[in-house]
Amino acid sequence: MTRPTINDVARAAGVSKGAVSFAFNNRPGIAPETRDRILEVARSMGWTPSSRARALSVSRSLALGLVIARPPETLRSDPFFPSFIAGVESVLAESGYALLLQIVPEDDAGHASYRRLAEQGRVDGVLLTDLHVDDTRPALLAEVGLPAVIVGPDLGEAFWPAVGVDDGPGITAVVEHLVELGHTRIAHVGGPGAMVHGRSRRTAWAAALEAAGLEPGPFVEADFSAEAGAGATMHLLDLAEPPTAVVYANDLMAMAGLAVAVARGVDVPGRLSIAGYDDTELAAHLQPPLTTVTTDVTGWGRAAATRLLDLVEQRRSPDVRLDPPRLVVRGSTGPAPAPAPGAPST
């Protein structure tokens, strides 16, 4: 059976071939009812535009880029990116676009990769993740003319829109929960201070303790990996006055910390309460299950991809509203332990 062509669709819909192209590329210039009729005729005939032909017709690559500057050993175990990419792909699959993923060294910060992507015309826009404090990538992308969407809290960046939520309230909710349980020595195992979300989560932890009238507990800077989370936990447990609760900047470090504590015979949550951030799928199935902060990472991916496509296609984009982070209390947090006999009160 001969595959239908754009000419067949145009003839059946009673329009020009150009009108069919306009309908599939969502361009202005045809009435909404005409667009709907064309799309319905095309569906009934089983016709879809060739990706190659569409790219040539609009002078685009029909691809979006995601450049990740993290060590492979950290990235492979981070559950954030699979969920985020799943959300991105769910939008791109319906739009005829592909996702180009590149992993580059941290010290490269993706700059050379971004320049190559722009010069070679391999992508029509990029998603910026893991934003650093004083990050120069947004300005670089503006310089090379490559549209971008920043994934993370809106920092008022003049170059590109942002899609994400403020993670501070989630950390604040964790600290308030622990304070209500009677904890006064609450530690934090944070992400790299050079990263925006590493800094913002540490700031929220410190501010929540100050608001409760407490001094900041011990702090250990890590890199979001399980290995770093385990090492940080061993350091905290070896302190002369170890904390009674630890807030980790992500679930991966929290799960590693929980394993270390249990292996060393520390009762969780009887002697040590542990909380994470991300609400990964495994968090609810640990023993004890992990108290954490849930965010819709897949929804972030969908929203970021939709916003970037609107930017690339020069369409008006509605305001993006994402669910705020929410505390999920499980069995890894409990009342603060009673002071040992003869120990000074806090």
CSV table of C-alpha atoms in Angstrom, one decimal, residues 68-315:
chain,number,residue,atom,x,y,z
A,68,ILE,CA,25.3,17.6,32.3
A,69,ALA,CA,28.5,18.5,34.0
A,70,ARG,CA,28.8,15.8,36.7
A,71,PRO,CA,31.2,12.8,37.2
A,72,PRO,CA,29.7,9.7,35.6
A,73,GLU,CA,30.0,7.8,38.9
A,74,THR,CA,27.8,10.4,40.6
A,75,LEU,CA,25.3,10.7,37.7
A,76,ARG,CA,24.7,7.0,37.3
A,77,SER,CA,23.2,6.7,40.7
A,78,ASP,CA,21.3,10.0,40.9
A,79,PRO,CA,17.6,9.2,40.5
A,80,PHE,CA,16.8,12.9,39.6
A,81,PHE,CA,17.9,12.7,36.0
A,82,PRO,CA,16.1,9.6,34.8
A,83,SER,CA,12.8,11.0,36.2
A,84,PHE,CA,13.6,14.4,34.7
A,85,ILE,CA,14.5,13.0,31.3
A,86,ALA,CA,11.3,10.8,31.3
A,87,GLY,CA,9.3,14.0,31.6
A,88,VAL,CA,11.2,15.8,28.9
A,89,GLU,CA,10.9,12.8,26.5
A,90,SER,CA,7.1,12.5,27.1
A,91,VAL,CA,6.8,16.0,25.6
A,92,LEU,CA,9.3,15.7,22.8
A,93,ALA,CA,7.9,12.4,21.6
A,94,GLU,CA,4.7,14.1,20.8
A,95,SER,CA,6.4,17.1,19.1
A,96,GLY,CA,8.7,15.4,16.7
A,97,TYR,CA,11.8,16.6,18.6
A,98,ALA,CA,14.7,14.5,19.9
A,99,LEU,CA,16.8,15.0,23.0
A,100,LEU,CA,20.6,15.2,22.6
A,101,LEU,CA,22.3,14.3,25.9
A,102,GLN,CA,26.0,15.1,26.6
A,103,ILE,CA,28.0,14.4,29.7
A,104,VAL,CA,31.1,16.7,30.1
A,105,PRO,CA,33.8,17.1,32.8
A,106,GLU,CA,32.8,19.3,35.7
A,107,ASP,CA,35.7,21.8,35.1
A,108,ASP,CA,34.5,22.2,31.5
A,109,ALA,CA,31.1,23.4,32.8
A,110,GLY,CA,29.7,22.6,29.4
A,111,HIS,CA,31.0,25.8,27.7
A,112,ALA,CA,32.9,24.1,24.9
A,113,SER,CA,30.0,21.8,24.3
A,114,TYR,CA,27.5,24.6,24.2
A,115,ARG,CA,29.6,26.5,21.6
A,116,ARG,CA,29.9,23.3,19.4
A,117,LEU,CA,26.1,22.7,19.6
A,118,ALA,CA,25.4,26.2,18.5
A,119,GLU,CA,28.1,26.4,15.8
A,120,GLN,CA,27.1,23.0,14.3
A,121,GLY,CA,23.4,23.7,14.5
A,122,ARG,CA,22.8,20.4,16.3
A,123,VAL,CA,20.1,21.6,18.7
A,124,ASP,CA,17.5,24.4,18.6
A,125,GLY,CA,17.7,25.0,22.4
A,126,VAL,CA,19.1,23.6,25.6
A,127,LEU,CA,17.9,22.8,29.1
A,128,LEU,CA,20.2,24.2,31.9
A,129,THR,CA,20.4,22.1,35.0
A,130,ASP,CA,22.7,22.2,38.1
A,131,LEU,CA,23.0,25.9,38.0
A,132,HIS,CA,26.1,27.2,39.8
A,133,VAL,CA,26.4,30.4,41.8
A,134,ASP,CA,27.5,33.1,39.4
A,135,ASP,CA,27.0,30.7,36.5
A,136,THR,CA,28.2,32.1,33.2
A,137,ARG,CA,26.3,29.6,31.0
A,138,PRO,CA,23.1,31.7,30.6
A,139,ALA,CA,25.2,34.7,29.3
A,140,LEU,CA,27.2,32.3,27.0
A,141,LEU,CA,24.0,30.9,25.5
A,142,ALA,CA,22.7,34.4,24.9
A,143,GLU,CA,26.0,35.3,23.2
A,144,VAL,CA,25.8,32.3,20.8
A,145,GLY,CA,22.1,32.8,20.2
A,146,LEU,CA,21.0,29.4,21.6
A,147,PRO,CA,17.6,29.6,23.4
A,148,ALA,CA,17.5,28.0,26.9
A,149,VAL,CA,15.3,27.3,29.9
A,150,ILE,CA,16.9,27.1,33.4
A,151,VAL,CA,15.7,24.2,35.5
A,152,GLY,CA,15.5,25.3,39.0
A,153,PRO,CA,14.3,28.2,41.1
A,154,ASP,CA,13.7,31.5,39.3
A,155,LEU,CA,16.8,33.7,40.2
A,156,GLY,CA,15.6,36.7,38.2
A,157,GLU,CA,18.0,35.8,35.4
A,158,ALA,CA,17.5,38.3,32.6
A,159,PHE,CA,18.6,36.0,29.8
A,160,TRP,CA,16.2,33.0,30.0
A,161,PRO,CA,13.1,31.8,31.7
A,162,ALA,CA,13.2,29.3,34.6
A,163,VAL,CA,11.1,26.3,35.4
A,164,GLY,CA,11.3,24.9,38.9
A,165,VAL,CA,10.3,25.5,42.5
A,166,ASP,CA,12.0,26.9,45.5
A,167,ASP,CA,13.5,24.0,47.5
A,168,GLY,CA,13.9,26.1,50.6
A,169,PRO,CA,10.4,25.5,52.0
A,170,GLY,CA,10.9,21.8,51.8
A,171,ILE,CA,14.1,21.9,53.9
A,172,THR,CA,12.4,24.3,56.3
A,173,ALA,CA,9.5,21.8,56.8
A,174,VAL,CA,11.9,19.0,57.6
A,175,VAL,CA,13.7,21.1,60.3
A,176,GLU,CA,10.4,22.3,61.8
A,177,HIS,CA,9.3,18.7,62.0
A,178,LEU,CA,12.4,17.7,63.8
A,179,VAL,CA,12.2,20.6,66.2
A,180,GLU,CA,8.6,19.7,67.0
A,181,LEU,CA,10.0,16.2,67.9
A,182,GLY,CA,12.3,17.8,70.4
A,183,HIS,CA,15.6,17.8,68.5
A,184,THR,CA,18.0,20.6,69.2
A,185,ARG,CA,21.2,19.3,67.6
A,186,ILE,CA,20.3,18.9,63.9
A,187,ALA,CA,23.1,18.4,61.4
A,188,HIS,CA,23.0,18.9,57.7
A,189,VAL,CA,24.8,17.0,54.9
A,190,GLY,CA,24.6,19.4,52.0
A,191,GLY,CA,25.5,19.4,48.3
A,192,PRO,CA,28.3,21.4,46.8
A,193,GLY,CA,28.2,25.1,47.9
A,194,ALA,CA,29.0,26.1,44.4
A,195,MET,CA,25.6,24.8,43.2
A,196,VAL,CA,22.5,26.9,43.6
A,197,HIS,CA,20.5,24.1,45.1
A,198,GLY,CA,23.3,23.1,47.4
A,199,ARG,CA,23.6,26.6,48.7
A,200,SER,CA,19.8,27.2,49.0
A,201,ARG,CA,19.2,24.0,51.0
A,202,ARG,CA,22.0,24.8,53.4
A,203,THR,CA,20.7,28.4,53.8
A,204,ALA,CA,17.1,27.1,54.5
A,205,TRP,CA,18.4,24.6,57.1
A,206,ALA,CA,20.4,27.4,58.9
A,207,ALA,CA,17.5,29.9,58.7
A,208,ALA,CA,15.0,27.3,60.1
A,209,LEU,CA,17.2,26.6,63.1
A,210,GLU,CA,17.7,30.3,63.8
A,211,ALA,CA,13.9,30.8,63.6
A,212,ALA,CA,13.5,28.1,66.2
A,213,GLY,CA,16.0,29.8,68.5
A,214,LEU,CA,18.7,27.0,67.9
A,215,GLU,CA,22.3,27.2,67.0
A,216,PRO,CA,23.3,25.6,63.6
A,217,GLY,CA,24.3,22.0,64.2
A,218,PRO,CA,27.3,20.3,62.4
A,219,PHE,CA,27.5,20.8,58.7
A,220,VAL,CA,29.3,18.6,56.1
A,221,GLU,CA,29.5,19.6,52.5
A,222,ALA,CA,29.3,16.6,50.1
A,223,ASP,CA,28.6,16.0,46.4
A,224,PHE,CA,25.1,14.4,46.4
A,225,SER,CA,26.7,10.9,46.0
A,226,ALA,CA,26.0,7.8,48.2
A,227,GLU,CA,29.7,7.5,49.0
A,228,ALA,CA,29.9,11.1,50.2
A,229,GLY,CA,26.8,10.7,52.2
A,230,ALA,CA,28.2,7.6,53.9
A,231,GLY,CA,31.5,9.4,54.7
A,232,ALA,CA,29.7,12.4,56.1
A,233,THR,CA,27.6,10.2,58.3
A,234,MET,CA,30.6,8.4,59.7
A,235,HIS,CA,32.2,11.8,60.5
A,236,LEU,CA,29.0,13.0,62.3
A,237,LEU,CA,28.7,9.9,64.4
A,238,ASP,CA,32.3,10.1,65.4
A,239,LEU,CA,31.9,13.6,66.9
A,240,ALA,CA,32.3,14.0,70.6
A,241,GLU,CA,28.7,15.2,70.7
A,242,PRO,CA,27.0,13.7,67.7
A,243,PRO,CA,23.7,15.1,66.4
A,244,THR,CA,20.4,13.5,67.2
A,245,ALA,CA,19.0,14.3,63.7
A,246,VAL,CA,20.5,14.8,60.2
A,247,VAL,CA,18.9,16.5,57.3
A,248,TYR,CA,20.5,15.3,54.0
A,249,ALA,CA,20.3,17.4,50.8
A,250,ASN,CA,19.1,14.4,48.8
A,251,ASP,CA,17.7,10.9,49.3
A,252,LEU,CA,20.8,9.1,47.9
A,253,MET,CA,23.0,10.5,50.7
A,254,ALA,CA,20.3,10.0,53.3
A,255,MET,CA,19.9,6.3,52.3
A,256,ALA,CA,23.7,5.8,52.5
A,257,GLY,CA,23.7,7.5,55.9
A,258,LEU,CA,20.9,5.3,57.1
A,259,ALA,CA,22.9,2.2,56.1
A,260,VAL,CA,26.0,3.4,57.9
A,261,ALA,CA,24.0,4.2,61.1
A,262,VAL,CA,22.3,0.8,61.1
A,263,ALA,CA,25.6,-1.0,60.4
A,264,ARG,CA,27.2,0.8,63.4
A,265,GLY,CA,24.3,-0.3,65.7
A,266,VAL,CA,22.7,3.2,65.9
A,267,ASP,CA,19.0,3.0,66.5
A,268,VAL,CA,17.1,4.9,63.8
A,269,PRO,CA,15.0,6.8,64.8
A,270,GLY,CA,15.5,5.9,68.5
A,271,ARG,CA,19.0,7.6,68.7
A,272,LEU,CA,19.2,9.3,65.3
A,273,SER,CA,16.6,10.7,63.1
A,274,ILE,CA,17.3,10.9,59.4
A,275,ALA,CA,15.6,12.8,56.6
A,276,GLY,CA,16.3,13.2,52.9
A,277,TYR,CA,15.1,15.2,49.9
A,278,ASP,CA,13.5,14.0,46.6
A,279,ASP,CA,11.2,11.2,47.7
A,280,THR,CA,12.8,8.7,45.3
A,281,GLU,CA,10.9,5.4,44.7
A,282,LEU,CA,13.1,3.4,47.0
A,283,ALA,CA,12.7,5.8,50.0
A,284,ALA,CA,9.4,4.3,51.0
A,285,HIS,CA,10.7,0.8,51.0
A,286,LEU,CA,13.7,1.1,53.3
A,287,GLN,CA,13.8,-0.1,56.9
A,288,PRO,CA,12.8,2.2,58.4
A,289,PRO,CA,11.2,4.0,55.5
A,290,LEU,CA,12.7,7.4,54.9
A,291,THR,CA,11.2,10.7,55.9
A,292,THR,CA,11.8,13.0,52.9
A,293,VAL,CA,10.6,15.9,50.8
A,294,THR,CA,8.6,15.0,47.6
A,295,THR,CA,8.8,17.0,44.4
A,296,ASP,CA,7.4,16.2,41.0
A,297,VAL,CA,10.7,15.8,39.0
A,298,THR,CA,8.9,14.2,36.0
A,299,GLY,CA,6.6,17.2,36.0
A,300,TRP,CA,9.6,19.5,36.0
A,301,GLY,CA,10.8,17.7,32.9
A,302,ARG,CA,7.5,18.1,31.1
A,303,ALA,CA,7.2,21.7,32.0
A,304,ALA,CA,10.8,22.6,31.0
A,305,ALA,CA,10.5,20.8,27.7
A,306,THR,CA,7.2,22.5,26.9
A,307,ARG,CA,8.5,25.9,27.9
A,308,LEU,CA,11.7,25.4,25.7
A,309,LEU,CA,9.6,24.3,22.7
A,310,ASP,CA,7.5,27.4,23.1
A,311,LEU,CA,10.6,29.5,23.1
A,312,VAL,CA,12.1,27.7,20.1
A,313,GLU,CA,8.8,27.8,18.1
A,314,GLN,CA,8.3,31.5,19.2
A,315,ARG,CA,4.9,30.7,20.7
